PDB file of C-alpha atoms in Angstrom:
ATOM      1  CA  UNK A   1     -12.929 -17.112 -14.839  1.00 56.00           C
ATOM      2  CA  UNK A   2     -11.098 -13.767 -14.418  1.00 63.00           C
ATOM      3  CA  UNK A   3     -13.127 -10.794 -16.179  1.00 91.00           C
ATOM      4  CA  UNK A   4      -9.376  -9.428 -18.074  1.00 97.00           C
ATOM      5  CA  UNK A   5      -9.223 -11.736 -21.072  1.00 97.00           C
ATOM      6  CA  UNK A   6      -5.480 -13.012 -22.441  1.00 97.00           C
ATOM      7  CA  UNK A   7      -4.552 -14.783 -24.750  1.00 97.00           C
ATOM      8  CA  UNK A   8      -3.053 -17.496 -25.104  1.00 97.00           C
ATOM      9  CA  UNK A   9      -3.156 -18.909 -21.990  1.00 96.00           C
ATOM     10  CA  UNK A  10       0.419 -20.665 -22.851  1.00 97.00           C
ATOM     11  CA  UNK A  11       3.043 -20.339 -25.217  1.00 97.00           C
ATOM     12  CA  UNK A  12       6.267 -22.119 -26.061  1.00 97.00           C
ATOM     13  CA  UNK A  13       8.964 -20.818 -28.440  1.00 96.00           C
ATOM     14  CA  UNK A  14      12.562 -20.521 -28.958  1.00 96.00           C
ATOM     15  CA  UNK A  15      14.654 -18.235 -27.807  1.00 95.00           C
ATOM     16  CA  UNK A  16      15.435 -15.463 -30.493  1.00 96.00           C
ATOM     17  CA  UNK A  17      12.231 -15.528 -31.470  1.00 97.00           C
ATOM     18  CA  UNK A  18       9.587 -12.856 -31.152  1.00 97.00           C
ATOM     19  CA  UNK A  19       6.398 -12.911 -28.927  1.00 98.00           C
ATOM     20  CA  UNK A  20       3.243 -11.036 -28.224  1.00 97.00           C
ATOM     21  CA  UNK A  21       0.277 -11.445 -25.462  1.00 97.00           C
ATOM     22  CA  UNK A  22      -2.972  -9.489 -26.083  1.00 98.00           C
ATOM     23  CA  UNK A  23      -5.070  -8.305 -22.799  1.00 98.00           C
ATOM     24  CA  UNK A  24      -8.654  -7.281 -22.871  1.00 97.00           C
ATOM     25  CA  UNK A  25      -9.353  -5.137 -19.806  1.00 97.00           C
ATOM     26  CA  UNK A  26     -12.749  -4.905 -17.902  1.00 96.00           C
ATOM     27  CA  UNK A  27     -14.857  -2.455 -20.073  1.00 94.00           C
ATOM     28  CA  UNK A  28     -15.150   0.865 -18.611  1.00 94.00           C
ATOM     29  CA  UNK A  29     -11.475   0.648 -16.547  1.00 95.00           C
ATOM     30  CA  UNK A  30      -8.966   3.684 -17.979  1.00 94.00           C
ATOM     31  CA  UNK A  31      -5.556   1.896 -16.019  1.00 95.00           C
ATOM     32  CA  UNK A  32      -4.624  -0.993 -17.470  1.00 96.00           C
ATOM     33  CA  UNK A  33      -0.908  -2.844 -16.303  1.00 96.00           C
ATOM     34  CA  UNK A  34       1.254  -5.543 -17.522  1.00 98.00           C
ATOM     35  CA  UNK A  35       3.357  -7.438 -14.933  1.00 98.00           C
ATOM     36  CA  UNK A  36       5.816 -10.368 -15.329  1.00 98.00           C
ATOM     37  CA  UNK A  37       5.766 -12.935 -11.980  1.00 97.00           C
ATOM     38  CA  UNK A  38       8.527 -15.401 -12.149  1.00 96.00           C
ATOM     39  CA  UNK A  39       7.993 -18.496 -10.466  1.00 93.00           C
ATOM     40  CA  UNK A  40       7.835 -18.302  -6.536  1.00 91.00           C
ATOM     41  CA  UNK A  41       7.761 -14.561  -6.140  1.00 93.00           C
ATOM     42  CA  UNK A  42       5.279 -11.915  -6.491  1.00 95.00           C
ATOM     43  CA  UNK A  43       4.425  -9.893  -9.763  1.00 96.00           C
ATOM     44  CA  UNK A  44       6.413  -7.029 -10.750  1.00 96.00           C
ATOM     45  CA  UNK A  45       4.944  -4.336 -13.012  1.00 96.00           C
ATOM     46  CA  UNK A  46       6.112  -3.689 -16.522  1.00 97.00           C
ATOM     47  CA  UNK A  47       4.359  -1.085 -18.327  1.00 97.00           C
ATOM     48  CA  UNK A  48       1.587   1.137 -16.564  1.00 95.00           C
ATOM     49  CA  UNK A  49      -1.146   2.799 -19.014  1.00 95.00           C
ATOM     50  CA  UNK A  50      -3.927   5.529 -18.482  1.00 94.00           C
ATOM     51  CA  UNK A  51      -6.087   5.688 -21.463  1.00 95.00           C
ATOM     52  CA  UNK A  52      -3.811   5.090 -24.234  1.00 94.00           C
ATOM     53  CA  UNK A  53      -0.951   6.852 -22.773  1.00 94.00           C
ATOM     54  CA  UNK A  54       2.127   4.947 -21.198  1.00 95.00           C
ATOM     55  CA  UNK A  55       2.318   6.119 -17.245  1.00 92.00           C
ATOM     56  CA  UNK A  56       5.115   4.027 -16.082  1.00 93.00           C
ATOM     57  CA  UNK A  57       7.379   2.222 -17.910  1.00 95.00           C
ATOM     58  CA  UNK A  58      10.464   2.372 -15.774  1.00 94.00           C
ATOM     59  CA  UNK A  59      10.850  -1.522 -15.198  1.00 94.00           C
ATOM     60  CA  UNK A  60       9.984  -2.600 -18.967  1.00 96.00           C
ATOM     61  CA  UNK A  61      13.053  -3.447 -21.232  1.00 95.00           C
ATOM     62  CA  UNK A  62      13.119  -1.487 -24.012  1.00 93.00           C
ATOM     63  CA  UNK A  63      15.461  -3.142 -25.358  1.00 96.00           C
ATOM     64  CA  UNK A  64      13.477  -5.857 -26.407  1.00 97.00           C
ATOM     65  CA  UNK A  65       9.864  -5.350 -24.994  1.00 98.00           C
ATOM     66  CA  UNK A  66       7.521  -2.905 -26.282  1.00 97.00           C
ATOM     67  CA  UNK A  67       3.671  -2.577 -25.583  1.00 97.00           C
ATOM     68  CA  UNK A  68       0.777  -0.575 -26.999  1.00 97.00           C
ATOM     69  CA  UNK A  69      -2.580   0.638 -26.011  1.00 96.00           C
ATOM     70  CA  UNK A  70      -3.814   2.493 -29.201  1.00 87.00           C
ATOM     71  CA  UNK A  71      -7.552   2.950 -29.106  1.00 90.00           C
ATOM     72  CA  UNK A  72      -7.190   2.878 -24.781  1.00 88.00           C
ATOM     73  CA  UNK A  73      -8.834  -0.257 -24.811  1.00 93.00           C
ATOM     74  CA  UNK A  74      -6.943  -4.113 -25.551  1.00 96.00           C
ATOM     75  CA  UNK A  75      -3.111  -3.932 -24.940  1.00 98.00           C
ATOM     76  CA  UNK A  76      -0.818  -6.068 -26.622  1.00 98.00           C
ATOM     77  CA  UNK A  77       2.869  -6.746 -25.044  1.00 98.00           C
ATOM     78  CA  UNK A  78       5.352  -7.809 -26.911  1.00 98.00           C
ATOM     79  CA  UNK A  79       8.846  -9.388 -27.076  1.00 98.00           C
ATOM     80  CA  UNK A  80      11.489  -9.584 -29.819  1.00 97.00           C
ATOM     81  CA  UNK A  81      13.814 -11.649 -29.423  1.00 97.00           C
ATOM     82  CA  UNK A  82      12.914 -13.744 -26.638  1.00 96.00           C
ATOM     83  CA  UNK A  83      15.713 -15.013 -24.140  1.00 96.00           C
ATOM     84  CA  UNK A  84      15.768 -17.837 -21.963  1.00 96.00           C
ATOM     85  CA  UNK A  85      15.322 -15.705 -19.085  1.00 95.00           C
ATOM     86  CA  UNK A  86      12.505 -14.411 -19.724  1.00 97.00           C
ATOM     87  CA  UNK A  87      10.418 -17.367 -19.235  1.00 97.00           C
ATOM     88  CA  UNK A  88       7.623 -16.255 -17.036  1.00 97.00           C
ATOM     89  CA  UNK A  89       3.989 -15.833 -16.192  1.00 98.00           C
ATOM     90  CA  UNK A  90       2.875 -12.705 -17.720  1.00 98.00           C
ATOM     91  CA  UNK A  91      -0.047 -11.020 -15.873  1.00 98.00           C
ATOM     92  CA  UNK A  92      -2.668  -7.794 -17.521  1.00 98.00           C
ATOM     93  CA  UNK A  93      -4.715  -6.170 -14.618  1.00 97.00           C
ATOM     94  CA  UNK A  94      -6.935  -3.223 -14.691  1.00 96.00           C
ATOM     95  CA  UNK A  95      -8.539  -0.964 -12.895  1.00 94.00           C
ATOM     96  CA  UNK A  96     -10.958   1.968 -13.144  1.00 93.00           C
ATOM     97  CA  UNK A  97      -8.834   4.561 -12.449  1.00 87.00           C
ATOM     98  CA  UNK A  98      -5.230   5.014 -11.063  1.00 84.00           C
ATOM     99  CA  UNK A  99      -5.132   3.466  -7.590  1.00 80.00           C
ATOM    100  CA  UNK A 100      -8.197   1.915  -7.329  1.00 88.00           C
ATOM    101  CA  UNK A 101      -8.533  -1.823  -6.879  1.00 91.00           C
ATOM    102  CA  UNK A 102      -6.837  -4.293 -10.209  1.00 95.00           C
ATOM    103  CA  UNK A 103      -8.485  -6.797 -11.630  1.00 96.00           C
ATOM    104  CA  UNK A 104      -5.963  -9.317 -13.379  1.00 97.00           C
ATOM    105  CA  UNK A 105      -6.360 -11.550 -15.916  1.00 96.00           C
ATOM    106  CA  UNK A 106      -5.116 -15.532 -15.452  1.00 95.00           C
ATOM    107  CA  UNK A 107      -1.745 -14.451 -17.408  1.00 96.00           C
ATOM    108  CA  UNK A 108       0.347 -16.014 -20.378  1.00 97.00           C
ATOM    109  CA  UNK A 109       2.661 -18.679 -19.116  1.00 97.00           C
ATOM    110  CA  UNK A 110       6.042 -18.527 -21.725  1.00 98.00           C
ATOM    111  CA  UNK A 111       7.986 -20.793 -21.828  1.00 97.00           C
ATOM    112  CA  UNK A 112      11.114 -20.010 -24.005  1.00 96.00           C
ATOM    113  CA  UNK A 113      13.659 -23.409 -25.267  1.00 94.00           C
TER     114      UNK A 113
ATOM    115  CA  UNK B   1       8.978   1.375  -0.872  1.00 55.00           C
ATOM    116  CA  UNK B   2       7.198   0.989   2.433  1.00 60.00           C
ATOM    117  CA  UNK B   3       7.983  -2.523   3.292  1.00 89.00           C
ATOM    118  CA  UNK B   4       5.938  -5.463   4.691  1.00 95.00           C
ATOM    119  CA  UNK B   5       6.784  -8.805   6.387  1.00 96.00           C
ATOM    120  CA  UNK B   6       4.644 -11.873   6.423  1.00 97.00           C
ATOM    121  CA  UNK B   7       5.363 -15.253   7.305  1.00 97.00           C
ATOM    122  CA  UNK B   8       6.402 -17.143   4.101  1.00 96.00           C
ATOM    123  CA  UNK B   9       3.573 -20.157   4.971  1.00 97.00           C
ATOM    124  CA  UNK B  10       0.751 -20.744   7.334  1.00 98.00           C
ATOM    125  CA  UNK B  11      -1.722 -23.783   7.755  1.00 97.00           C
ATOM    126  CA  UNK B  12      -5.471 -23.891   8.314  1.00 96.00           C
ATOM    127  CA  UNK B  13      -7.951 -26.616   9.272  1.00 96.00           C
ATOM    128  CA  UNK B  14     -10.724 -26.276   7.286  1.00 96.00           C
ATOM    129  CA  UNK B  15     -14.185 -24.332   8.637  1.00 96.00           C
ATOM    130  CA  UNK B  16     -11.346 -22.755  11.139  1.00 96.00           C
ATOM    131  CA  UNK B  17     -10.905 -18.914  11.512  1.00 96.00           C
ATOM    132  CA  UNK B  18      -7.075 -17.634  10.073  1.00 97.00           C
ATOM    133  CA  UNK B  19      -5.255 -14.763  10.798  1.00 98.00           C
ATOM    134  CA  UNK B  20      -2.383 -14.334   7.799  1.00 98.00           C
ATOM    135  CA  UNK B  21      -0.395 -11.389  10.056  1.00 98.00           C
ATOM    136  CA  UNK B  22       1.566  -8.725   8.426  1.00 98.00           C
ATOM    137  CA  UNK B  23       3.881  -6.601   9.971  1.00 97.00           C
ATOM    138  CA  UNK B  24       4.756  -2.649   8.402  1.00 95.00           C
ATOM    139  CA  UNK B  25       6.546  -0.740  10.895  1.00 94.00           C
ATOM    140  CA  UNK B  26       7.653   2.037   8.018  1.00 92.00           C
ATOM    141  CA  UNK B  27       4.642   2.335   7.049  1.00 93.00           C
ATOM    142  CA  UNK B  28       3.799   6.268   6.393  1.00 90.00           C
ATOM    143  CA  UNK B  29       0.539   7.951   7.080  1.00 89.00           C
ATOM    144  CA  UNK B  30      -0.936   7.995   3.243  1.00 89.00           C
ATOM    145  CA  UNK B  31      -0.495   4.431   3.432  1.00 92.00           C
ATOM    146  CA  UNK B  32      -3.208   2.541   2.685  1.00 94.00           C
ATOM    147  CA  UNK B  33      -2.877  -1.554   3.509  1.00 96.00           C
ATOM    148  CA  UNK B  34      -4.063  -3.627   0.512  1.00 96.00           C
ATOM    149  CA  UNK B  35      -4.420  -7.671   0.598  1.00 97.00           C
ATOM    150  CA  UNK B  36      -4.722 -10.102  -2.493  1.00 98.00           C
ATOM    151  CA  UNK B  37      -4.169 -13.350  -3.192  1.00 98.00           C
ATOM    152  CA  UNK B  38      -3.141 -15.695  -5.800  1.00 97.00           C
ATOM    153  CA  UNK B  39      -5.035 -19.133  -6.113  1.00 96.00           C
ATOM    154  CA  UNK B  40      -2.563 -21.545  -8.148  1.00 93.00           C
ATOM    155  CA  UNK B  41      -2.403 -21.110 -12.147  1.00 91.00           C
ATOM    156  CA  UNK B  42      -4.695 -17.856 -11.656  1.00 94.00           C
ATOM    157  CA  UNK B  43      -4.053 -14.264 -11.370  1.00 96.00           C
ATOM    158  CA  UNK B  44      -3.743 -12.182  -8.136  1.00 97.00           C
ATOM    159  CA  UNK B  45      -7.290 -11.153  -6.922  1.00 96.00           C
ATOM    160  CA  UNK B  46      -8.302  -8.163  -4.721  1.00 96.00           C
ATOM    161  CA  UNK B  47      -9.483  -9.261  -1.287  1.00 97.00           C
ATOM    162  CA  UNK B  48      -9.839  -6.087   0.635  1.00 97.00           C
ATOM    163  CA  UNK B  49      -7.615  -2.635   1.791  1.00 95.00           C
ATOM    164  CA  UNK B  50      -7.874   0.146   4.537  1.00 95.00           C
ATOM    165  CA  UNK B  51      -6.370   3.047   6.318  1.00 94.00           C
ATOM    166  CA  UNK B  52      -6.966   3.291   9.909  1.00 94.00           C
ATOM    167  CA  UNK B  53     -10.621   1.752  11.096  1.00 92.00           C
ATOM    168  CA  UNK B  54     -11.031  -2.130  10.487  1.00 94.00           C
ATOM    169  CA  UNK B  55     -12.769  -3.396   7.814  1.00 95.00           C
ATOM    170  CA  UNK B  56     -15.386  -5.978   6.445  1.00 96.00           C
ATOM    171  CA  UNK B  57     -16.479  -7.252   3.483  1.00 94.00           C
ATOM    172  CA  UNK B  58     -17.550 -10.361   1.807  1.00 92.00           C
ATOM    173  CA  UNK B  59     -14.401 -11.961   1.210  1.00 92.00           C
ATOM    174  CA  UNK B  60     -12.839 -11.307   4.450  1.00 96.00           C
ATOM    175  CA  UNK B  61     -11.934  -8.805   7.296  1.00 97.00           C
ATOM    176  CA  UNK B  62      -8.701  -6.342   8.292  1.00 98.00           C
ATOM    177  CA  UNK B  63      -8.147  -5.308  11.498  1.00 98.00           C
ATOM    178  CA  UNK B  64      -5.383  -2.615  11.943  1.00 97.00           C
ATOM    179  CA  UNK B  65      -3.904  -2.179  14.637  1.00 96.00           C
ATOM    180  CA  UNK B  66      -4.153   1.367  16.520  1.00 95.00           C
ATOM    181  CA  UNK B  67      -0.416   2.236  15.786  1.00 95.00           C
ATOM    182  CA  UNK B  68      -0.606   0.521  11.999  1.00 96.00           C
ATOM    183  CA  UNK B  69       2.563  -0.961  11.948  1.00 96.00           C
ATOM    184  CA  UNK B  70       0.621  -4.432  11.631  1.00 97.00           C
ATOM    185  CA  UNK B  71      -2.397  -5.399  10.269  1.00 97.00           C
ATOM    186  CA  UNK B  72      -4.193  -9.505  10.531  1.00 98.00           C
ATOM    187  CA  UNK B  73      -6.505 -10.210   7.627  1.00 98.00           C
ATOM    188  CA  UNK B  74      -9.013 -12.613   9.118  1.00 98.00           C
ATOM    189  CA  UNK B  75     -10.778 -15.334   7.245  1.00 97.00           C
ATOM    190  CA  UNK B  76     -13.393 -16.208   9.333  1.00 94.00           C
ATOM    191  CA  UNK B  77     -14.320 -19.809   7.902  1.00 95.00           C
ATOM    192  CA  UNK B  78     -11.457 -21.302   6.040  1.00 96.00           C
ATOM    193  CA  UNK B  79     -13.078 -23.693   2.861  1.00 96.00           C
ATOM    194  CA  UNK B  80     -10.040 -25.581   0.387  1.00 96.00           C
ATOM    195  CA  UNK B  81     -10.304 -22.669  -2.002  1.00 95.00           C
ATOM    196  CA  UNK B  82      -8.703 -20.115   0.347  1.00 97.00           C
ATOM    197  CA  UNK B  83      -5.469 -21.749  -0.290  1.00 97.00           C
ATOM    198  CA  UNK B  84      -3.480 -19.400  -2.285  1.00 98.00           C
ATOM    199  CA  UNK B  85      -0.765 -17.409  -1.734  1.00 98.00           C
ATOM    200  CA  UNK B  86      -1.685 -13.889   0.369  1.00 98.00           C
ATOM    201  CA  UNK B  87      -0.286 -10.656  -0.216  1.00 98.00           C
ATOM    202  CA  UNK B  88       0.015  -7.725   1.915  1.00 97.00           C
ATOM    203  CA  UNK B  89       1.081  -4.340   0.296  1.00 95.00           C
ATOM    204  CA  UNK B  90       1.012  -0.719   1.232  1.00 94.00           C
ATOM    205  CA  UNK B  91      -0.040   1.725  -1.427  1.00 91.00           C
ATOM    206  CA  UNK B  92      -0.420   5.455  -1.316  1.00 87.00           C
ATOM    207  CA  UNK B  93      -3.061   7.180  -2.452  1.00 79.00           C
ATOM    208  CA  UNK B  94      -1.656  10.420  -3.814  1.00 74.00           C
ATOM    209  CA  UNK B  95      -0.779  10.780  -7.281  1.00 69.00           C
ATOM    210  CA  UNK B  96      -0.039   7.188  -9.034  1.00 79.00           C
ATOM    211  CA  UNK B  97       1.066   4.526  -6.550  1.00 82.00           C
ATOM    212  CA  UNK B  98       1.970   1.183  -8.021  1.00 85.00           C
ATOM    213  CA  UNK B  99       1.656  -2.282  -6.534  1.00 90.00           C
ATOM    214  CA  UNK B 100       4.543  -3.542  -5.009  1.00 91.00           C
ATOM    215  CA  UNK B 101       4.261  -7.633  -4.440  1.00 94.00           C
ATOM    216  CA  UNK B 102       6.665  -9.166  -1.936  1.00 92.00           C
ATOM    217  CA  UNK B 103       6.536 -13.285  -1.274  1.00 92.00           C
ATOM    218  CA  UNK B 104       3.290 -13.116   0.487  1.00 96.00           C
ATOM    219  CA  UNK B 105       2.066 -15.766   2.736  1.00 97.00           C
ATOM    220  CA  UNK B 106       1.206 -19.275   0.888  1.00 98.00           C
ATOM    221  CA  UNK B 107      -1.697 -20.712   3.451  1.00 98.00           C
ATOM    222  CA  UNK B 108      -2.575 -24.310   3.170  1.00 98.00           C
ATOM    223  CA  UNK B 109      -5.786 -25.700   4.230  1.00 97.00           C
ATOM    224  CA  UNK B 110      -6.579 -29.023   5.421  1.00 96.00           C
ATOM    225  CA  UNK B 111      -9.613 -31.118   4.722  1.00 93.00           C
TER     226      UNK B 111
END
C-alpha cells in the first residue's frame, strides 16, 4: 500500500458536474504534485507545489481545475464541471524536496458519463 | 525535453536476469537518468537514478554506458511482480526539473 493516501480510490459522475480528490503526502516531504495519466500513456503533471505555494502550474486548466495546498500539508484537486474527456487516473506524488525521488499515491480513477 | 526511447514491450522468464534498454542520445550533461515503474491499478514507484558511474540498489541495477546516450536497468532475478510498465526519464538537477513520462516499456513475465 503506497505511503501518499487518496481518496477515493474511484469515482463516477456526470459530466457537468463538479469533482474533488484529496492527497495526503508522506509526512515530512515539502513537494507535493498532482498528475493526470490517461489510459496507455505515462503521467503528465498538473499542478507542482513547494510548501503551500503553487511552483508549476503551466499544464493545469484553469479553466475548470483548481487545487490547493493551504496549511503545506493534504492537497485537494478539484474539477468543476467535469467533461467527458477528462476521464482519467489521477495520480498525488511527493517528495522531500524539489527533485528528489516521488513517492505517488495509487490515484483516483474518474470516470465521467 | 531531453528525450528517451524504449521498446514499447519486453518478455521475461521468470528467475531470469532482464535488461529493459533505453536509449538518450540528447541527453545533456546535468542529466540525471531516473527509472520507475508502474505495477497495474497502482501508482508509478521509484526504482533507481544516476549520472555517470553504475549503480546498485535493492530493487535493481543501472549501468550507463561511458558515452550516456543509453542506459540498461538490470533486474537480476525476474519474480511475477516485476511486471509493470518501466519508465526511463532524464531529469536535471538544477533548479526545479519535472518528470517527464513517455510510454515506457510494459515487461511481461512468465511463470
Amino acid at each position: 500500500e503506497a505511503e501518499v493516501a487518496q481518496s477515493p480510490r474511484y469515482k463516477i459522475t456526470e459530466k457537468s458536474q463538479a469533482v474533488a480528490f484529496w492527497c495526503d503526502p508522506i509526512s515530512g516531504h515539502a513537494t507535493l504534485y498532482w498528475y493526470r495519466q490517461i489510459l496507455g500513456q505515462g503521467p503528465e503533471l498538473l499542478v507542482q507545489f513547494q510548501d503551500e505555494s503553487v511552483v508549476d502550474d503551466s499544464q493545469l486548466p484553469k479553466d475548470r481545475f483548481s487545487a490547493e495546498r493551504l496549511k503545506g500539508v493534504d492537497s485537494t484537486l478539484k474539477i468543476q464541471p467535469a467533461e467527458l474527456g477528462d476521464s482519467a487516473m489521477y495520480l498525488c506524488a511527493s517528495s522531500f524536496s524539489l527533485n528528489q525521488p516521488q513517492h505517488f499515491g495509487d490515484g483516483t480513477r474518474l470516470s465521467i458519463l | 525535453d531531453a528525450k528517451t526511447t524504449q521498446p514499447n514491450s519486453m518478455e521475461s522468464n521468470e528467475e531470469e536476469p532482464v535488461h529493459l534498454p533505453c536509449n538518450h542520445s540528447t541527453i545533456s550533461g546535468t542529466d540525471y537518468i531516473h527509472w520507475y515503474r508502474q505495477l497495474p491499478s497502482q501508482g508509478p514507484e521509484y526504482v533507481i537514478h544516476g549520472l555517470t558511474s553504475n549503480v546498485n540498489n535493492r530493487m535493481a541495477s543501472l549501468a550507463i554506458a561511458e558515452d550516456r546516450k543509453s542506459s540498461t536497468l538490470i533486474l537480476h532475478r525476474a519474480t511475477l511482480r516485476d511486471a509493470a510498465v518501466y519508465y526511463c526519464i532524464l531529469r536535471g538537477n538544477s533548479g526545479n526539473t519535472p518528470l517527464v513520462f513517455g510510454k515506457g516499456t510494459r515487461l511481461s513475465v512468465i511463470a
